[in-house]
Amino acid sequence: EAQVTQNPRYLITVTGKKLTVTCSQNMNHEYMSWYRQDPGLGLRQIYYSMNVEVTDKGDVPEGYKVSRKEKRNFPLILESPSPNQTSLYFCASSPTLGVDTDTQYFGPGTRLTVL
Amino acid sequence: AQSVSQHNHHVILSEAASLELGCNYSYGGTVNLFWYVQYPGQHLQLLLKYFSGDPLVKGIKGFEAEFIKSKFSFNLRKPSVQWSDTAEYFCAVGSGGYQKVTFGIGTKLQVIP
């Protein structure tokens, strides 16, 4: 089944404790992206990647890191989480060629709470 | 850089009322346009998309959208909403795989039985 998976789905952590949220897609998509969703603020892009080893900042990159060493994986790293990073996070992927270009396929979301 | 503007942030309708959600984008080149829906507690799902051809696009669950190039708009419509349409709706624009996909802030639709 074509899908985007994220792990963990729920995470409660404490300020300053490094964490990684994994994202993996099995559709051979070139483009991958991370978003955070907060009440009243909609969907905001954190980082995106047009292909392997190519990443770029989105609208709210501060406090986050990403890497794209393989096409299928795009982990989101919080080196020193803070309470203002408490949010719902979505990973998405899309092809950059063909009839499905730019069509985003979303993962199920990761609800992160930083105490 | 491209941008997307959704004018209505919160819409409340009674069942059977007609719906129109506004979406305007700014980008000088060829665009791909999307509407996504997020039901409560779920992730975003594709509702419909426009790539080229007929500017009136039909999607799932009776939704349609019209691309008006001269107005840089891609408004979402449904003739008669149902309670199950209660959700958040996001407009998005892509530039054919050359830049990031950009989302609007979203519109929360509440349908009252």
mmCIF file of C-alpha atoms in Angstrom:
data_model
loop_
_atom_site.group_PDB
_atom_site.id
_atom_site.type_symbol
_atom_site.label_atom_id
_atom_site.label_comp_id
_atom_site.label_asym_id
_atom_site.label_seq_id
_atom_site.Cartn_x
_atom_site.Cartn_y
_atom_site.Cartn_z
ATOM 1 C CA GLU A 1 0.000 0.000 0.000
ATOM 2 C CA ALA A 2 1.324 3.427 -0.970
ATOM 3 C CA GLN A 3 1.765 5.438 2.173
ATOM 4 C CA VAL A 4 3.708 7.868 4.315
ATOM 5 C CA THR A 5 4.483 6.633 7.798
ATOM 6 C CA GLN A 6 5.534 8.646 10.820
ATOM 7 C CA ASN A 7 6.844 7.514 14.152
ATOM 8 C CA PRO A 8 6.086 7.988 16.904
ATOM 9 C CA ARG A 9 2.449 9.014 16.620
ATOM 10 C CA TYR A 10 2.404 10.495 20.106
ATOM 11 C CA LEU A 11 5.320 11.753 22.161
ATOM 12 C CA ILE A 12 5.593 13.530 25.489
ATOM 13 C CA THR A 13 9.049 14.751 26.358
ATOM 14 C CA VAL A 14 10.848 17.322 28.481
ATOM 15 C CA THR A 15 12.608 20.514 27.548
ATOM 16 C CA GLY A 16 16.088 19.977 26.151
ATOM 17 C CA LYS A 17 15.905 16.257 25.494
ATOM 18 C CA LYS A 18 16.848 15.616 21.869
ATOM 19 C CA LEU A 19 14.306 13.743 19.808
ATOM 20 C CA THR A 20 13.784 12.520 16.257
ATOM 21 C CA VAL A 21 10.507 12.003 14.451
ATOM 22 C CA THR A 22 10.895 9.630 11.549
ATOM 23 C CA CYS A 23 9.116 9.877 8.213
ATOM 24 C CA SER A 24 9.230 7.300 5.471
ATOM 25 C CA GLN A 25 7.450 6.983 2.120
ATOM 26 C CA ASN A 26 7.273 4.009 -0.218
ATOM 27 C CA MET A 27 6.209 5.835 -3.398
ATOM 28 C CA ASN A 28 9.663 6.835 -4.659
ATOM 29 C CA HIS A 29 8.739 10.502 -4.352
ATOM 30 C CA GLU A 30 11.419 13.116 -4.811
ATOM 31 C CA TYR A 31 9.803 15.834 -2.698
ATOM 32 C CA MET A 32 9.292 15.549 1.048
ATOM 33 C CA SER A 33 8.233 18.130 3.574
ATOM 34 C CA TRP A 34 7.518 18.701 7.259
ATOM 35 C CA TYR A 35 4.679 20.857 8.568
ATOM 36 C CA ARG A 36 3.443 21.820 11.961
ATOM 37 C CA GLN A 37 -0.190 22.552 12.650
ATOM 38 C CA ASP A 38 -1.278 24.806 15.497
ATOM 39 C CA PRO A 39 -4.750 26.134 16.355
ATOM 40 C CA GLY A 40 -5.430 29.401 14.582
ATOM 41 C CA LEU A 41 -2.162 29.279 12.647
ATOM 42 C CA GLY A 42 -3.004 26.665 10.044
ATOM 43 C CA LEU A 43 -0.348 24.544 8.419
ATOM 44 C CA ARG A 44 3.171 25.954 8.480
ATOM 45 C CA GLN A 45 6.075 24.436 6.626
ATOM 46 C CA ILE A 46 9.222 23.689 8.615
ATOM 47 C CA TYR A 47 11.612 22.204 6.048
ATOM 48 C CA TYR A 48 11.334 20.620 2.664
ATOM 49 C CA SER A 49 13.533 18.552 0.401
ATOM 50 C CA MET A 50 13.414 18.457 -3.391
ATOM 51 C CA ASN A 51 15.573 15.322 -3.530
ATOM 52 C CA VAL A 52 18.321 13.381 -1.766
ATOM 53 C CA GLU A 53 20.873 15.659 -0.078
ATOM 54 C CA VAL A 54 18.814 18.730 -1.034
ATOM 55 C CA THR A 55 16.978 20.422 1.819
ATOM 56 C CA ASP A 56 15.708 23.936 2.346
ATOM 57 C CA LYS A 57 14.060 25.990 5.053
ATOM 58 C CA GLY A 58 10.346 26.514 5.067
ATOM 59 C CA ASP A 59 8.521 29.229 6.959
ATOM 60 C CA VAL A 60 9.320 28.166 10.544
ATOM 61 C CA PRO A 61 12.666 26.302 10.576
ATOM 62 C CA GLU A 62 14.053 27.620 13.881
ATOM 63 C CA GLY A 63 14.733 24.861 16.389
ATOM 64 C CA TYR A 64 14.509 22.053 13.835
ATOM 65 C CA LYS A 65 16.930 20.085 11.693
ATOM 66 C CA VAL A 66 16.365 17.627 8.878
ATOM 67 C CA SER A 67 18.414 15.334 6.712
ATOM 68 C CA ARG A 68 17.739 13.498 3.454
ATOM 69 C CA LYS A 69 20.319 10.786 3.060
ATOM 70 C CA GLU A 70 17.933 8.387 1.352
ATOM 71 C CA LYS A 71 15.027 9.101 -0.937
ATOM 72 C CA ARG A 72 12.462 7.360 1.226
ATOM 73 C CA ASN A 73 13.353 8.889 4.618
ATOM 74 C CA PHE A 74 13.141 12.443 5.912
ATOM 75 C CA PRO A 75 13.599 12.589 9.698
ATOM 76 C CA LEU A 76 12.811 15.701 11.718
ATOM 77 C CA ILE A 77 15.243 16.398 14.533
ATOM 78 C CA LEU A 78 14.656 18.605 17.541
ATOM 79 C CA GLU A 79 18.059 19.066 19.144
ATOM 80 C CA SER A 80 16.773 20.875 22.236
ATOM 81 C CA PRO A 81 12.977 20.877 22.304
ATOM 82 C CA SER A 82 11.135 23.705 23.992
ATOM 83 C CA PRO A 83 7.464 24.019 25.033
ATOM 84 C CA ASN A 84 6.692 26.252 22.034
ATOM 85 C CA GLN A 85 7.399 23.251 19.821
ATOM 86 C CA THR A 86 4.398 21.457 21.259
ATOM 87 C CA SER A 87 2.352 20.858 18.145
ATOM 88 C CA LEU A 88 0.919 18.408 15.645
ATOM 89 C CA TYR A 89 3.490 17.508 13.004
ATOM 90 C CA PHE A 90 2.809 16.168 9.534
ATOM 91 C CA CYS A 91 5.197 14.746 7.017
ATOM 92 C CA ALA A 92 4.246 14.729 3.342
ATOM 93 C CA SER A 93 5.718 13.587 0.063
ATOM 94 C CA SER A 94 4.987 14.180 -3.603
ATOM 95 C CA PRO A 95 6.448 13.440 -7.011
ATOM 96 C CA THR A 96 8.029 16.245 -9.014
ATOM 97 C CA LEU A 97 7.317 14.675 -12.389
ATOM 98 C CA GLY A 98 4.286 13.224 -14.098
ATOM 99 C CA VAL A 99 0.568 13.605 -13.638
ATOM 100 C CA ASP A 100 0.776 13.572 -9.862
ATOM 101 C CA THR A 101 3.303 16.392 -9.608
ATOM 102 C CA ASP A 102 2.985 18.458 -6.432
ATOM 103 C CA THR A 103 0.168 16.267 -5.069
ATOM 104 C CA GLN A 104 0.998 15.922 -1.396
ATOM 105 C CA TYR A 105 0.539 12.601 0.370
ATOM 106 C CA PHE A 106 0.385 13.122 4.104
ATOM 107 C CA GLY A 107 1.433 10.942 6.978
ATOM 108 C CA PRO A 108 -0.907 10.330 9.918
ATOM 109 C CA GLY A 109 0.677 13.009 12.103
ATOM 110 C CA THR A 110 2.758 13.082 15.271
ATOM 111 C CA ARG A 111 1.404 14.840 18.321
ATOM 112 C CA LEU A 112 4.327 16.191 20.317
ATOM 113 C CA THR A 113 4.106 17.646 23.804
ATOM 114 C CA VAL A 114 7.173 19.294 25.327
ATOM 115 C CA LEU A 115 6.943 19.877 29.075
ATOM 116 C CA ALA B 1 8.033 32.916 -4.414
ATOM 117 C CA GLN B 2 4.457 31.792 -4.468
ATOM 118 C CA SER B 3 1.855 32.528 -1.805
ATOM 119 C CA VAL B 4 -1.705 31.472 -1.060
ATOM 120 C CA SER B 5 -4.456 33.445 0.614
ATOM 121 C CA GLN B 6 -7.662 31.980 2.012
ATOM 122 C CA HIS B 7 -10.103 34.699 2.940
ATOM 123 C CA ASN B 8 -12.555 32.880 5.163
ATOM 124 C CA HIS B 9 -11.015 31.408 8.276
ATOM 125 C CA HIS B 10 -14.179 30.147 9.885
ATOM 126 C CA VAL B 11 -17.456 29.442 8.113
ATOM 127 C CA ILE B 12 -20.657 28.220 9.721
ATOM 128 C CA LEU B 13 -23.445 26.907 7.498
ATOM 129 C CA SER B 14 -26.679 25.046 7.932
ATOM 130 C CA GLU B 15 -27.139 21.739 6.176
ATOM 131 C CA ALA B 16 -28.216 22.084 2.532
ATOM 132 C CA ALA B 17 -26.707 25.556 2.250
ATOM 133 C CA SER B 18 -24.333 26.264 -0.610
ATOM 134 C CA LEU B 19 -20.637 26.654 0.040
ATOM 135 C CA GLU B 20 -17.966 28.745 -1.573
ATOM 136 C CA LEU B 21 -14.494 29.076 -0.068
ATOM 137 C CA GLY B 22 -12.134 31.607 -1.547
ATOM 138 C CA CYS B 23 -8.529 30.961 -2.495
ATOM 139 C CA ASN B 24 -6.168 33.338 -4.259
ATOM 140 C CA TYR B 25 -2.570 32.690 -5.118
ATOM 141 C CA SER B 26 0.336 34.687 -6.370
ATOM 142 C CA TYR B 27 2.843 33.195 -8.755
ATOM 143 C CA GLY B 28 3.975 34.314 -12.178
ATOM 144 C CA GLY B 29 4.369 30.937 -13.835
ATOM 145 C CA THR B 30 2.385 27.794 -14.487
ATOM 146 C CA VAL B 31 0.703 26.457 -11.367
ATOM 147 C CA ASN B 32 -0.851 23.282 -10.071
ATOM 148 C CA LEU B 33 -3.692 23.980 -7.663
ATOM 149 C CA PHE B 34 -5.136 21.833 -4.906
ATOM 150 C CA TRP B 35 -7.769 21.662 -2.242
ATOM 151 C CA TYR B 36 -7.208 19.375 0.720
ATOM 152 C CA VAL B 37 -9.628 18.448 3.484
ATOM 153 C CA GLN B 38 -8.828 17.541 7.072
ATOM 154 C CA TYR B 39 -11.610 15.860 9.033
ATOM 155 C CA PRO B 40 -11.430 16.155 12.819
ATOM 156 C CA GLY B 41 -8.563 14.103 14.200
ATOM 157 C CA GLN B 42 -7.305 13.033 10.790
ATOM 158 C CA HIS B 43 -4.552 13.961 8.368
ATOM 159 C CA LEU B 44 -5.004 16.003 5.199
ATOM 160 C CA GLN B 45 -6.507 14.272 2.189
ATOM 161 C CA LEU B 46 -6.722 15.435 -1.385
ATOM 162 C CA LEU B 47 -10.151 16.782 -2.347
ATOM 163 C CA LEU B 48 -9.404 17.859 -5.903
ATOM 164 C CA LYS B 49 -6.661 19.260 -8.087
ATOM 165 C CA TYR B 50 -6.130 21.302 -11.211
ATOM 166 C CA PHE B 51 -3.175 20.805 -13.551
ATOM 167 C CA SER B 52 -4.385 21.948 -16.938
ATOM 168 C CA GLY B 53 -7.354 21.789 -19.289
ATOM 169 C CA ASP B 54 -10.910 22.385 -18.146
ATOM 170 C CA PRO B 55 -10.772 25.088 -15.456
ATOM 171 C CA LEU B 56 -13.782 23.571 -13.689
ATOM 172 C CA VAL B 57 -12.532 20.642 -11.678
ATOM 173 C CA LYS B 58 -14.706 18.101 -9.945
ATOM 174 C CA GLY B 59 -13.530 16.279 -6.857
ATOM 175 C CA ILE B 60 -14.804 13.797 -4.352
ATOM 176 C CA LYS B 61 -18.002 14.136 -2.317
ATOM 177 C CA GLY B 62 -19.631 16.613 -4.700
ATOM 178 C CA PHE B 63 -16.998 19.324 -4.397
ATOM 179 C CA GLU B 64 -15.804 21.346 -7.364
ATOM 180 C CA ALA B 65 -13.434 24.236 -7.908
ATOM 181 C CA GLU B 66 -12.964 26.741 -10.671
ATOM 182 C CA PHE B 67 -9.597 28.058 -11.773
ATOM 183 C CA ILE B 68 -9.862 31.654 -12.981
ATOM 184 C CA LYS B 69 -6.434 32.561 -14.280
ATOM 185 C CA SER B 70 -7.151 36.276 -14.681
ATOM 186 C CA LYS B 71 -8.128 36.515 -11.023
ATOM 187 C CA PHE B 72 -5.473 34.123 -9.702
ATOM 188 C CA SER B 73 -8.259 32.311 -7.928
ATOM 189 C CA PHE B 74 -9.256 28.720 -7.280
ATOM 190 C CA ASN B 75 -12.465 28.824 -5.259
ATOM 191 C CA LEU B 76 -14.020 25.700 -3.815
ATOM 192 C CA ARG B 77 -17.760 25.130 -4.132
ATOM 193 C CA LYS B 78 -20.428 22.673 -3.129
ATOM 194 C CA PRO B 79 -24.108 23.212 -3.926
ATOM 195 C CA SER B 80 -25.473 21.618 -0.754
ATOM 196 C CA VAL B 81 -23.337 20.871 2.297
ATOM 197 C CA GLN B 82 -23.892 18.051 4.745
ATOM 198 C CA TRP B 83 -23.037 17.742 8.418
ATOM 199 C CA SER B 84 -20.270 15.315 7.426
ATOM 200 C CA ASP B 85 -18.522 18.116 5.516
ATOM 201 C CA THR B 86 -17.525 19.668 8.832
ATOM 202 C CA ALA B 87 -13.750 19.860 8.465
ATOM 203 C CA GLU B 88 -10.866 22.173 7.762
ATOM 204 C CA TYR B 89 -10.117 22.976 4.125
ATOM 205 C CA PHE B 90 -6.729 23.964 2.766
ATOM 206 C CA CYS B 91 -5.882 25.470 -0.596
ATOM 207 C CA ALA B 92 -2.376 24.818 -1.971
ATOM 208 C CA VAL B 93 -0.316 25.813 -4.988
ATOM 209 C CA GLY B 94 2.631 24.087 -6.621
ATOM 210 C CA SER B 95 4.822 25.176 -9.484
ATOM 211 C CA GLY B 96 5.238 21.916 -11.311
ATOM 212 C CA GLY B 97 7.891 20.348 -9.143
ATOM 213 C CA TYR B 98 10.336 23.237 -9.279
ATOM 214 C CA GLN B 99 9.622 24.842 -5.905
ATOM 215 C CA LYS B 100 8.021 23.933 -2.631
ATOM 216 C CA VAL B 101 4.268 23.490 -2.427
ATOM 217 C CA THR B 102 2.637 26.332 -0.504
ATOM 218 C CA PHE B 103 -0.485 26.005 1.633
ATOM 219 C CA GLY B 104 -3.038 28.552 2.717
ATOM 220 C CA ILE B 105 -3.852 29.001 6.383
ATOM 221 C CA GLY B 106 -7.008 26.889 6.125
ATOM 222 C CA THR B 107 -10.745 27.460 6.521
ATOM 223 C CA LYS B 108 -12.695 25.746 9.259
ATOM 224 C CA LEU B 109 -16.153 24.773 8.055
ATOM 225 C CA GLN B 110 -18.820 23.938 10.590
ATOM 226 C CA VAL B 111 -22.084 22.545 9.258
ATOM 227 C CA ILE B 112 -25.025 22.702 11.627
ATOM 228 C CA PRO B 113 -27.659 19.964 11.277
#
